[in-house]
Amino acid sequence: SQTIHQWPATLVQPVGSPLSLECTVEGTSNPNLYWYRQAAGRGLQLLFYSVGIGQISSEVPQNLSASRPQDRQFILSSKKLLLSDSGFYLCAWSVLQDNSPLHFGNGTRLTVT
Amino acid sequence: GQNIDQPTEMTATEGAIVQINCTYQTSGFNGLFWYQQHAGEAPTFLSYNVLDGLEEKGRFSSFLSRSKGYSYLLLKELQMKDSASYLCAPILNDYKLSFGAGTTVTVRA
């Protein structure tokens, strides 16, 4: 069966510090991979998605970036965090079919202080 | 682009029925998902509709009208554990899901 791992679960970082969140998927090949952010009391905002190694599409211009160095690994990064980067970050995967739901990791709660 | 509207909050009593409406406008459409999200947790998949009509899954049902850009999620025999946020998510042409802001359902005893 397929599983998705996302870490860390919680993170407190000062403004201006770098960020690296990692997500890995097991049990499937060539998944679509996604990074979403959810600000407190708000909906899910799609940040990045990837349909293959090295293929990253950005949905919202900001100080975040994403990379996919391996088929089942997706990394979200920032060189300098802003206060507005605080939120609940969710990694998700799906297969390339219309009726394939997104499967989410447990999320990372990031607080920028 | 996409524009997804669903009510912000709904309250119902245990054992009752609640219907959460969702209207959407998207530049492409390939079906619609409903997700449940408990506070502080990740969303979990509830249902999928691509054709017009009703899909039933136990106590939860979801309806879709493509021509009207309208869907609803029906929760029957409400239980306390159903207190959560429910997210409407249309699928765009390139397999990206857009999520509504969610409807927070509070179930009272």
Short mmCIF file of C-alpha atoms in Angstrom, two decimals:
data_model
loop_
_atom_site.label_atom_id
_atom_site.label_comp_id
_atom_site.label_asym_id
_atom_site.label_seq_id
_atom_site.Cartn_x
_atom_site.Cartn_y
_atom_site.Cartn_z
CA SER A 1 0.00 0.00 0.00
CA GLN A 2 1.03 3.58 -0.56
CA THR A 3 2.22 5.80 2.27
CA ILE A 4 3.37 9.39 2.46
CA HIS A 5 5.82 10.71 5.02
CA GLN A 6 6.24 14.36 5.83
CA TRP A 7 8.56 15.89 8.40
CA PRO A 8 8.97 17.60 10.73
CA ALA A 9 5.52 17.74 12.30
CA THR A 10 6.12 21.11 13.91
CA LEU A 11 8.76 23.76 13.39
CA VAL A 12 9.50 27.15 14.94
CA GLN A 13 11.92 29.29 12.96
CA PRO A 14 13.05 32.93 13.25
CA VAL A 15 12.42 35.43 10.49
CA GLY A 16 15.21 35.36 7.93
CA SER A 17 16.22 31.77 8.59
CA PRO A 18 16.18 29.06 5.89
CA LEU A 19 13.58 26.33 5.57
CA SER A 20 13.60 22.79 4.30
CA LEU A 21 10.56 20.53 4.50
CA GLU A 22 10.75 17.04 3.09
CA CYS A 23 8.13 14.65 1.81
CA THR A 24 8.54 11.10 0.52
CA VAL A 25 6.04 8.67 -0.95
CA GLU A 26 6.29 4.90 -0.83
CA GLY A 27 4.46 2.19 -2.75
CA THR A 28 3.84 4.01 -6.03
CA SER A 29 5.87 5.14 -9.04
CA ASN A 30 5.84 8.49 -10.84
CA PRO A 31 3.24 10.12 -8.61
CA ASN A 32 2.05 13.68 -9.01
CA LEU A 33 3.35 15.57 -5.99
CA TYR A 34 1.96 18.74 -4.42
CA TRP A 35 2.75 21.28 -1.73
CA TYR A 36 -0.19 23.15 -0.18
CA ARG A 37 -0.27 25.77 2.57
CA GLN A 38 -3.15 26.48 4.89
CA ALA A 39 -3.08 29.71 6.88
CA ALA A 40 -4.97 29.75 10.17
CA GLY A 41 -8.73 29.58 9.52
CA ARG A 42 -8.32 29.62 5.77
CA GLY A 43 -8.47 27.23 2.82
CA LEU A 44 -5.73 25.24 1.16
CA GLN A 45 -3.50 27.18 -1.21
CA LEU A 46 -1.62 25.24 -3.88
CA LEU A 47 2.04 26.29 -3.84
CA PHE A 48 3.81 23.83 -6.16
CA TYR A 49 3.08 20.68 -8.06
CA SER A 50 5.24 18.24 -9.95
CA VAL A 51 4.44 15.59 -12.55
CA GLY A 52 7.97 14.16 -12.69
CA ILE A 53 11.60 14.47 -11.57
CA GLY A 54 12.86 18.00 -12.03
CA GLN A 55 9.46 19.23 -13.25
CA ILE A 56 8.09 21.87 -10.90
CA SER A 57 5.20 24.24 -11.50
CA SER A 58 4.76 27.22 -9.23
CA GLU A 59 1.29 28.52 -8.53
CA VAL A 60 2.02 31.55 -6.39
CA PRO A 61 5.09 33.80 -6.66
CA GLN A 62 6.76 34.05 -3.26
CA ASN A 63 9.99 33.39 -1.46
CA LEU A 64 9.47 29.63 -1.47
CA SER A 65 10.85 27.08 -3.91
CA ALA A 66 10.38 23.37 -4.48
CA SER A 67 12.54 20.59 -5.85
CA ARG A 68 12.03 16.97 -6.84
CA PRO A 69 15.45 15.30 -6.83
CA GLN A 70 14.01 11.79 -6.91
CA ASP A 71 10.79 10.27 -8.21
CA ARG A 72 9.16 10.02 -4.80
CA GLN A 73 10.80 12.91 -2.97
CA PHE A 74 9.50 16.46 -2.86
CA ILE A 75 11.24 19.26 -0.95
CA LEU A 76 9.94 22.71 -0.04
CA SER A 77 12.59 25.34 0.70
CA SER A 78 13.13 28.95 1.50
CA LYS A 79 16.34 30.95 1.82
CA LYS A 80 14.82 33.55 4.16
CA LEU A 81 11.55 33.03 5.97
CA LEU A 82 8.98 35.80 6.42
CA LEU A 83 6.40 36.11 9.18
CA SER A 84 3.72 35.53 6.54
CA ASP A 85 5.18 32.09 5.81
CA SER A 86 3.65 30.75 9.02
CA GLY A 87 1.03 28.12 8.37
CA PHE A 88 0.20 24.46 7.98
CA TYR A 89 2.15 22.92 5.09
CA LEU A 90 0.78 19.81 3.48
CA CYS A 91 2.44 17.50 1.00
CA ALA A 92 0.19 15.33 -1.15
CA TRP A 93 0.39 12.78 -3.94
CA SER A 94 -1.89 11.39 -6.61
CA VAL A 95 -1.66 9.21 -9.69
CA LEU A 96 -2.26 10.58 -13.17
CA GLN A 97 -5.96 9.79 -13.45
CA ASP A 98 -8.98 12.09 -13.39
CA ASN A 99 -10.62 10.28 -10.50
CA SER A 100 -7.51 9.90 -8.40
CA PRO A 101 -7.87 11.71 -5.08
CA LEU A 102 -5.06 13.54 -3.38
CA HIS A 103 -3.56 11.73 -0.42
CA PHE A 104 -2.11 14.07 2.15
CA GLY A 105 0.77 13.73 4.54
CA ASN A 106 0.22 14.64 8.19
CA GLY A 107 1.45 18.18 7.61
CA THR A 108 4.05 20.49 9.12
CA ARG A 109 2.94 23.33 11.35
CA LEU A 110 5.42 26.14 10.79
CA THR A 111 5.59 29.17 13.07
CA VAL A 112 7.89 31.98 12.01
CA THR A 113 8.78 34.24 14.94
CA GLY B 1 -9.44 30.65 -13.15
CA GLN B 2 -11.54 29.18 -10.38
CA ASN B 3 -14.06 30.55 -7.90
CA ILE B 4 -15.38 28.19 -5.24
CA ASP B 5 -18.11 29.20 -2.82
CA GLN B 6 -19.33 27.24 0.19
CA PRO B 7 -20.84 28.40 3.48
CA THR B 8 -18.40 29.23 6.24
CA GLU B 9 -20.18 27.52 9.12
CA MET B 10 -23.10 25.20 9.82
CA THR B 11 -24.45 23.82 13.07
CA ALA B 12 -26.68 20.79 13.53
CA THR B 13 -27.74 18.39 16.26
CA GLU B 14 -26.68 14.80 16.67
CA GLY B 15 -28.74 12.46 14.48
CA ALA B 16 -29.82 15.21 12.10
CA ILE B 17 -29.01 15.76 8.42
CA VAL B 18 -26.89 18.58 7.07
CA GLN B 19 -26.35 19.60 3.43
CA ILE B 20 -23.25 21.56 2.47
CA ASN B 21 -23.57 23.38 -0.84
CA CYS B 22 -20.70 24.27 -3.15
CA THR B 23 -20.77 26.35 -6.30
CA TYR B 24 -17.77 26.69 -8.56
CA GLN B 25 -16.59 28.39 -11.70
CA THR B 26 -13.51 26.89 -13.30
CA SER B 27 -11.78 27.30 -16.63
CA GLY B 28 -11.70 23.52 -16.96
CA PHE B 29 -13.47 20.77 -15.09
CA ASN B 30 -12.69 17.09 -14.61
CA GLY B 31 -14.74 16.18 -11.59
CA LEU B 32 -15.06 17.24 -7.98
CA PHE B 33 -13.84 15.87 -4.66
CA TRP B 34 -15.09 16.39 -1.12
CA TYR B 35 -12.65 16.17 1.77
CA GLN B 36 -13.06 16.14 5.54
CA GLN B 37 -10.54 17.93 7.74
CA HIS B 38 -10.56 17.71 11.52
CA ALA B 39 -8.93 20.58 13.37
CA GLY B 40 -5.14 20.38 13.23
CA GLU B 41 -5.14 17.39 10.92
CA ALA B 42 -4.66 16.76 7.21
CA PRO B 43 -7.70 16.46 4.90
CA THR B 44 -9.03 12.99 4.16
CA PHE B 45 -10.86 11.94 1.01
CA LEU B 46 -14.64 11.51 1.26
CA SER B 47 -16.13 11.35 -2.24
CA TYR B 48 -15.67 11.93 -5.94
CA ASN B 49 -18.20 13.00 -8.59
CA VAL B 50 -17.57 13.38 -12.31
CA LEU B 51 -21.01 12.65 -13.78
CA ASP B 52 -24.24 14.38 -12.85
CA GLY B 53 -26.12 12.72 -10.05
CA LEU B 54 -25.82 11.37 -6.55
CA GLU B 55 -23.02 9.19 -5.19
CA GLU B 56 -23.81 7.48 -1.90
CA LYS B 57 -21.25 6.20 0.57
CA GLY B 58 -22.78 5.11 3.82
CA ARG B 59 -23.91 8.13 5.82
CA PHE B 60 -22.32 10.52 3.32
CA SER B 61 -23.63 11.33 -0.16
CA SER B 62 -22.42 13.80 -2.76
CA PHE B 63 -24.31 15.32 -5.67
CA LEU B 64 -23.06 17.04 -8.80
CA SER B 65 -24.66 19.17 -11.52
CA ARG B 66 -22.03 20.07 -14.09
CA SER B 67 -24.29 22.39 -16.07
CA LYS B 68 -25.05 24.41 -12.93
CA GLY B 69 -21.54 24.31 -11.49
CA TYR B 70 -23.04 22.98 -8.27
CA SER B 71 -22.35 20.21 -5.81
CA TYR B 72 -23.50 19.31 -2.34
CA LEU B 73 -22.35 16.97 0.40
CA LEU B 74 -25.08 15.39 2.49
CA LEU B 75 -24.27 14.11 5.95
CA LYS B 76 -26.93 11.89 7.51
CA GLU B 77 -27.36 10.60 11.05
CA LEU B 78 -24.84 13.11 12.31
CA GLN B 79 -22.42 12.01 14.99
CA MET B 80 -20.22 14.12 17.23
CA LYS B 81 -17.14 12.90 15.36
CA ASP B 82 -18.52 14.51 12.19
CA SER B 83 -17.63 17.93 13.62
CA ALA B 84 -14.98 19.05 11.15
CA SER B 85 -14.33 21.25 8.14
CA TYR B 86 -15.59 19.99 4.78
CA LEU B 87 -13.72 21.06 1.67
CA CYS B 88 -15.11 21.21 -1.86
CA ALA B 89 -12.38 20.65 -4.48
CA PRO B 90 -13.01 20.84 -8.24
CA ILE B 91 -10.37 19.25 -10.48
CA LEU B 92 -8.91 21.44 -13.18
CA ASN B 93 -7.81 20.20 -16.60
CA ASP B 94 -4.22 19.56 -15.57
CA TYR B 95 -5.03 17.43 -12.52
CA LYS B 96 -4.70 20.26 -10.01
CA LEU B 97 -7.22 20.45 -7.22
CA SER B 98 -8.49 23.82 -6.11
CA PHE B 99 -9.96 23.86 -2.64
CA GLY B 100 -12.75 25.97 -1.27
CA ALA B 101 -12.20 27.66 2.08
CA GLY B 102 -14.22 24.91 3.72
CA THR B 103 -17.41 24.68 5.74
CA THR B 104 -16.99 24.13 9.46
CA VAL B 105 -19.73 21.82 10.73
CA THR B 106 -20.41 21.76 14.45
CA VAL B 107 -22.50 18.87 15.76
CA ARG B 108 -24.24 19.50 19.08
CA ALA B 109 -25.66 16.93 21.44
#
